[in-house]
C-alpha positions as CSV (number, residue, x, y, z in Angstrom):
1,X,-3.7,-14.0,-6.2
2,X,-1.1,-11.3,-6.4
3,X,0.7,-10.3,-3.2
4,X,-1.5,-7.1,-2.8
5,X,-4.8,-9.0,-3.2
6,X,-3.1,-11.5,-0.4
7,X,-2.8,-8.9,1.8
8,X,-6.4,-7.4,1.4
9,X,-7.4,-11.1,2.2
10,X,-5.6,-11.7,5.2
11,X,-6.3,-8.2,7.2
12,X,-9.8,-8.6,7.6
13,X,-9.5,-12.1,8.2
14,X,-7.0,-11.3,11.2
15,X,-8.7,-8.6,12.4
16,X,-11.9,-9.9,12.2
17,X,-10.8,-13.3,13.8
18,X,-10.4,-11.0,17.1
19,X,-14.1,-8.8,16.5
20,X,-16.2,-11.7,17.8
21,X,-14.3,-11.9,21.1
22,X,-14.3,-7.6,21.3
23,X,-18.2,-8.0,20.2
24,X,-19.0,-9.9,23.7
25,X,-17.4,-7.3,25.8
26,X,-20.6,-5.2,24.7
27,X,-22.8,-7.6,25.4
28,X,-25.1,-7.1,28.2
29,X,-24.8,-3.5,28.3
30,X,-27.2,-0.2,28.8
31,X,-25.9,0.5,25.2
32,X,-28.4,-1.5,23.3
33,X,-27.1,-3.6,20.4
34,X,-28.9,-1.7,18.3
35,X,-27.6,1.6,19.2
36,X,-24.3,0.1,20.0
37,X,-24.1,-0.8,16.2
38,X,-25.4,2.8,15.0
39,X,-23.0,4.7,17.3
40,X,-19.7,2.1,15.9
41,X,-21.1,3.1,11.9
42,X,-21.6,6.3,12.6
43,X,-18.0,7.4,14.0
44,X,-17.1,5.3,11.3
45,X,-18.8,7.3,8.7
46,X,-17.5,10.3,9.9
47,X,-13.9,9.3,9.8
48,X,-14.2,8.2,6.4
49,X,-15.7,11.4,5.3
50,X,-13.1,13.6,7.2
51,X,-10.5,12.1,5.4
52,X,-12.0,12.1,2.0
53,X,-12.3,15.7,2.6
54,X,-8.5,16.2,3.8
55,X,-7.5,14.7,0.8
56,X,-10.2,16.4,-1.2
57,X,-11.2,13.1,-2.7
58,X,-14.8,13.0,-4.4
59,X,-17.5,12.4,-1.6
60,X,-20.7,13.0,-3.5
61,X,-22.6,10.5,-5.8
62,X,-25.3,10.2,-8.2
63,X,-28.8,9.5,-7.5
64,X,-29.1,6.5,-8.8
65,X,-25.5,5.5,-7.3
66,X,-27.0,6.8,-3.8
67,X,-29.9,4.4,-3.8
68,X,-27.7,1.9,-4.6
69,X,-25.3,2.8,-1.5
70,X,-28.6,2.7,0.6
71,X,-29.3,-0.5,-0.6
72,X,-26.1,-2.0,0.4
73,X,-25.5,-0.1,3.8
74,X,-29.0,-1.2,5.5
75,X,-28.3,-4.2,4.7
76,X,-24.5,-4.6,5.1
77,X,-24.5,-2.2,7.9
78,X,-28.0,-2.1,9.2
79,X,-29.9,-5.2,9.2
80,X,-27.0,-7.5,9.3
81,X,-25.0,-6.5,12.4
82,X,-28.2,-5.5,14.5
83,X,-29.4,-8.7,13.9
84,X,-26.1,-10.3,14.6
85,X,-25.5,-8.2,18.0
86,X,-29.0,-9.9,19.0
87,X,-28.3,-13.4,17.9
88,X,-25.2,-13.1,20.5
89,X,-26.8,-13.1,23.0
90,X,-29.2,-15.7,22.6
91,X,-26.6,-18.1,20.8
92,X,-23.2,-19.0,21.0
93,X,-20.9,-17.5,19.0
94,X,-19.7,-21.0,17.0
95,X,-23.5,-20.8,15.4
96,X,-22.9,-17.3,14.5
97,X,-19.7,-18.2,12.4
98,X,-21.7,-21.3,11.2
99,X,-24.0,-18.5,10.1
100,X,-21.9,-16.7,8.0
101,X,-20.3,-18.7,6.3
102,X,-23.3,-19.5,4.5
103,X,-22.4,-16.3,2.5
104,X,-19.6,-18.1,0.2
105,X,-22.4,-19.6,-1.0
106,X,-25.4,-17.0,-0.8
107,X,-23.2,-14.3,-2.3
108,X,-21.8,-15.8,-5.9
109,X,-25.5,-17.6,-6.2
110,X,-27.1,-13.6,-5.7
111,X,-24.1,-12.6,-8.2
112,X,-25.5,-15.1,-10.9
113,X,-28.9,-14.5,-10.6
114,X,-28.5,-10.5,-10.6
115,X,-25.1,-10.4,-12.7
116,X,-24.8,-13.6,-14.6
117,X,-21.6,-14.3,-13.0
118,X,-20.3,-18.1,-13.8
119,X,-19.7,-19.9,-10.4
120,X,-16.7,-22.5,-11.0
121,X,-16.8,-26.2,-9.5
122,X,-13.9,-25.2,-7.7
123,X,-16.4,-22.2,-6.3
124,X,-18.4,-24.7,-4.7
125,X,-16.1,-27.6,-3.9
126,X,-13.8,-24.8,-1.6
127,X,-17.0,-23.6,-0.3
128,X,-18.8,-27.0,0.7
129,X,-15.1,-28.2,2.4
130,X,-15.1,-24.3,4.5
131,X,-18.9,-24.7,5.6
132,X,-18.0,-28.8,6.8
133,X,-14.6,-27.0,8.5
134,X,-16.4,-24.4,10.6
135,X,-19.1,-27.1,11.3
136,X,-16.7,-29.2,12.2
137,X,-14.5,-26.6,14.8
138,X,-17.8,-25.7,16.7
139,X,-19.6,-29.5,16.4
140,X,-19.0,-30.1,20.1
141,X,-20.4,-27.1,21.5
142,X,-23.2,-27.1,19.2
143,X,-24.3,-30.4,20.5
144,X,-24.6,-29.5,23.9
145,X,-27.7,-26.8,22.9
146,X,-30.6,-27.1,24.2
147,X,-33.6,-26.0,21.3
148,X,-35.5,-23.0,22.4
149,X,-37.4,-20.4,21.5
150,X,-34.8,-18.2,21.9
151,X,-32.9,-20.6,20.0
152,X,-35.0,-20.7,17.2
153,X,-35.0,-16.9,17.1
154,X,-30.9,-16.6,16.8
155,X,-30.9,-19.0,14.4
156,X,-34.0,-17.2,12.2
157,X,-31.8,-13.9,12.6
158,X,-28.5,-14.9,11.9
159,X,-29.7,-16.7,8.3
160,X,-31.2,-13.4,7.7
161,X,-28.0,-11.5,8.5
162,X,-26.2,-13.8,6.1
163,X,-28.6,-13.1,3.5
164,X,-28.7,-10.0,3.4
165,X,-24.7,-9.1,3.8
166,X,-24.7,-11.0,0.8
167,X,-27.2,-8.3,-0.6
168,X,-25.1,-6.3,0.1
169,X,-21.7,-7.5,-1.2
170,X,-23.7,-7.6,-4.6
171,X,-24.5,-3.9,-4.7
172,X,-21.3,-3.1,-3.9
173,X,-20.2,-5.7,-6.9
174,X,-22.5,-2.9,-8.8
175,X,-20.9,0.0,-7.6
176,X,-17.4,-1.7,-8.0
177,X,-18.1,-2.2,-11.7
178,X,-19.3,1.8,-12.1
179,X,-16.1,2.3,-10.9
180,X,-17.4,4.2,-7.9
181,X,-14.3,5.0,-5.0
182,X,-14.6,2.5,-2.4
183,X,-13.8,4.8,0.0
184,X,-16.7,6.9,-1.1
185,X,-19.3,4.7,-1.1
186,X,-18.5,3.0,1.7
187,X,-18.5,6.0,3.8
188,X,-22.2,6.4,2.5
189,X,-22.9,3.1,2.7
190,X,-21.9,3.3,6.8
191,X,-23.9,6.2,6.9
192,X,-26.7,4.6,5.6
193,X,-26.9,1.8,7.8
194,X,-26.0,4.0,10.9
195,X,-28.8,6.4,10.0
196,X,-31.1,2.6,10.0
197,X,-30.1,1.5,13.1
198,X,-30.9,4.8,15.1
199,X,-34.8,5.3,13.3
200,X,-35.2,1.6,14.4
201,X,-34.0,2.1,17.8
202,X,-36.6,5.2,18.0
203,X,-38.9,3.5,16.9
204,X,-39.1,0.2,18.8
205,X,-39.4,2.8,22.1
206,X,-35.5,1.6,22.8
207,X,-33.8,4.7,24.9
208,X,-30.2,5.7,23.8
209,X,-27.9,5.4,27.5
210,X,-24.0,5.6,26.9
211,X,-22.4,2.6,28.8
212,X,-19.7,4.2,31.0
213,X,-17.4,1.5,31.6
214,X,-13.9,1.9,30.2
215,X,-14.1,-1.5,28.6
216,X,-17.2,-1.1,26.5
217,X,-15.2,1.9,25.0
218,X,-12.0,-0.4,24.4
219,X,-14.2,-2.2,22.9
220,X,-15.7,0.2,20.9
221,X,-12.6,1.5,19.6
222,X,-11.7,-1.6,18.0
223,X,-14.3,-2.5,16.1
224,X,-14.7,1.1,15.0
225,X,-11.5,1.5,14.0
226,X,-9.5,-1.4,12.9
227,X,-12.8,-3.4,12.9
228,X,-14.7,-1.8,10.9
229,X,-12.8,0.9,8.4
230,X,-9.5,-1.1,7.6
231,X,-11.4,-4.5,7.2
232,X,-14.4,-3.3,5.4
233,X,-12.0,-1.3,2.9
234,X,-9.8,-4.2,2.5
235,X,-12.8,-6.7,2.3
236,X,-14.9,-4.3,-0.6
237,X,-11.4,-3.7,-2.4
238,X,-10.6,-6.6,-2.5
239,X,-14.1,-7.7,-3.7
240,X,-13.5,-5.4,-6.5
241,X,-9.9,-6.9,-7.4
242,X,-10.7,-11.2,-7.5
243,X,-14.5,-11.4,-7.6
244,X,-17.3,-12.6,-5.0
245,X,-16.1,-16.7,-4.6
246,X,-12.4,-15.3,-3.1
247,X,-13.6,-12.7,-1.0
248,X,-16.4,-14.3,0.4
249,X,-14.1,-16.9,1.6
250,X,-13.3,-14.5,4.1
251,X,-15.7,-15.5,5.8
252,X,-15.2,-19.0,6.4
253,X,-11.1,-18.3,7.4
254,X,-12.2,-15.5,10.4
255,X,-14.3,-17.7,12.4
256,X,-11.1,-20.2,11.9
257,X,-8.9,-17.6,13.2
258,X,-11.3,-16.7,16.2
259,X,-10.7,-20.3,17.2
260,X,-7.0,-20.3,16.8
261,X,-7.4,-16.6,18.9
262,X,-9.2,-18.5,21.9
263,X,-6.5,-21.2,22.1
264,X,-3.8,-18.4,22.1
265,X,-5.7,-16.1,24.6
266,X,-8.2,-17.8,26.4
267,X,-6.5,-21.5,27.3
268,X,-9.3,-22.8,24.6
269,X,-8.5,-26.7,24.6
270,X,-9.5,-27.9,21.0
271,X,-11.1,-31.5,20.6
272,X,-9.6,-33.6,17.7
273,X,-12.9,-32.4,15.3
274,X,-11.8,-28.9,16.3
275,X,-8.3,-29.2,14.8
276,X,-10.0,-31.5,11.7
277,X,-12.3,-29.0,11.0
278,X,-8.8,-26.4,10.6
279,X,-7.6,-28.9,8.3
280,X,-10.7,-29.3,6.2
281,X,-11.1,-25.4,6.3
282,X,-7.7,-24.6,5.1
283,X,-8.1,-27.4,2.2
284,X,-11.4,-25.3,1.3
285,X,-9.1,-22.2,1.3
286,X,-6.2,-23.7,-0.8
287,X,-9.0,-24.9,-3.6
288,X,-10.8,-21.5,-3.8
289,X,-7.4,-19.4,-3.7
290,X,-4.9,-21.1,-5.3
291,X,-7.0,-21.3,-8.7
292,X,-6.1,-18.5,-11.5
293,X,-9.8,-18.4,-12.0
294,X,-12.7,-18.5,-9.0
C-alpha cells in the first residue's frame, strides 16, 4: 500500500483501539444506548454538514444515491452500533471484538455476491490467521462465561451487528464507485442512522434523559469526534482507495490494539495465548497487506 493508504489504515485502527474502553464509560447510564448512539451520529452529522457548507462542497445527492445512503447509514450507523451498545452490557468486550471481526470475511463475500468482486487466497488465509489471533487474545476470558440467556442474546446481536456493518461497507463500495464525496455521503449516511436510532427509541416507549456527569460527556466527545468523523472518513476512504479485503482488516488490528491499550493503561497482564494471538494477528496483517493485489 502507498504511504497515504498506510496512514488511512492506521488512524482508525489507533483510534478505534481506544473507543471500546471510552464506550464503557457510557455504559450504565440514564442516556440509553440507544439514544446515546443517536445523539454521538447526530453531532456528528451536523459537523460534517457545517463544514461541507464552509467549504461550499456539494451536500446534496440524487434520489437513487439517497436511498442508497439510507441503506448504508441504518445499518452502519443504526442497527450496528445500537445493537453493539446492548451487547456491552451483557458481554464482555473480547466477544464483541471476536464479533467483528467476522466482517473481513462477511464483507468481501457480500462484495462477491452483489459486485462480483474476486476474493484472493491470500483474502482468506490473512483473514482466517486475524479471526484465530483475536480468538486467541480474549480465549482466557471467554472461557470463564457462564451461557445465559443474556448470553445468548449478545451473541445473537453482535453477529447481526457484523452483518450488517458489512451491508453497509458494500453500499458505500457502490457509492465509492459513483464517485460520490465521501464526505457527503457519509454525513447523510450519519444522518440516516441518527434519525433510526431516535424513531426506535420513541418507539420502544424509551425516554430521552441527558446523563449529567462530566465523564459521560468526555466520553462523548471522543467518540464523536475523533471516534467517529476522522476514523469513519479514513475507514470509507480508504475503502474506496485498496478494496474491501484491506480495509476490513481493520477490524481485526483494533481489537489487537485495545489489548495492547489495556496493558499500557490499565496494568492488563497478558497470558502467553494473549501475546500468541498478537503474533498470529500481525502474521494475518502482513499476508493481507503486504500483497500488491487483495
Amino acid at each position: 500500500m502507498s504511504r497515504r493508504s498506510w496512514i488511512l489504515f492506521l488512524t482508525p485502527v489507533l483510534i478505534w483501539s481506544t473507543t471500546f474502553y471510552a464506550i464503557t464509560l457510557q455504559l450504565g447510564s440514564v442516556t440509553t444506548p440507544t439514544y446515546a448512539v443517536g445523539l454521538r451520529f447526530g453531532c456528528a452529522a451536523a459537523l460534517l454538514f457545517a463544514w461541507l457548507a464552509i467549504r461550499k462542497e456539494p451536500i446534496a445527492l440524487s434520489l437513487g444515491m439517497q436511498g442508497l445512503t439510507a441503506i448504508s447509514g441504518l445499518c452502519s450507523y443504526g442497527i450496528s452500533y445500537v445493537l453493539t451498545y446492548i451487547a456491552e452490557e451483557t458481554i464482555p468486550s473480547g466477544l464483541v471484538a471476536i464479533a467483528f471481526t467476522l466482517m473481513v470475511f462477511l464483507t468481501p463475500a457480500l462484495a462477491r455476491l452483489t459486485y462480483g468482486t474476486p476474493i484472493t487466497r491470500r483474502t482468506w488465509l490473512g483473514g482466517s490467521l486475524g479471526l484465530l489471533g483475536v480468538v486467541l487474545c480474549f480465549l482466557p476470558d471467554v472461557l470463564r462465561i457462564d451461557v445465559s440467556m443474556s448470553f445468548v442474546t449478545g451473541m445473537a446481536a453482535m453477529a447481526v451487528a457484523a452483518l450488517v456493518s458489512s451491508i453497509g461497507a458494500v453500499c458505500s463500495m457502490r457509492l465509492n464507485s459513483q464517485n460520490v464525496p465521501v464526505v457527503t455521503y457519509t454525513a447523510w449516511a450519519m444522518a440516516y442512522g441518527a434519525a433510526a436510532a431516535f424513531v426506535y427509541g420513541a418507539l420502544s416507549g424509551q425516554s430521552l434523559h441527558l446523563d449529567a456527569r462530566p465523564l459521560f460527556w468526555a466520553a462523548f466527545a471522543y467518540l464523536a469526534l475523533p471516534g467517529t468523523i476522522v476514523t469513519f472518513l479514513s475507514y470509507l476512504t480508504l475503502l474506496k482507495r485498496e478494496g474491501s479485503a484491506r480495509t476490513m482488516y481493520v477490524s481485526v488490528m483494533a481489537p489487537i490494539g485495545a489489548v495492547i491499550v489495556s496493558v499500557l493503561w490499565e496494568d492488563f497482564h497478558p497470558q502467553a495465548l494473549t501475546w500468541l494471538g498478537i503474533v498470529v494477528a500481525l502474521a494475518g496483517a502482513w499476508v493481507t497487506l503486504q500483497s500488491r493485489k487483495a
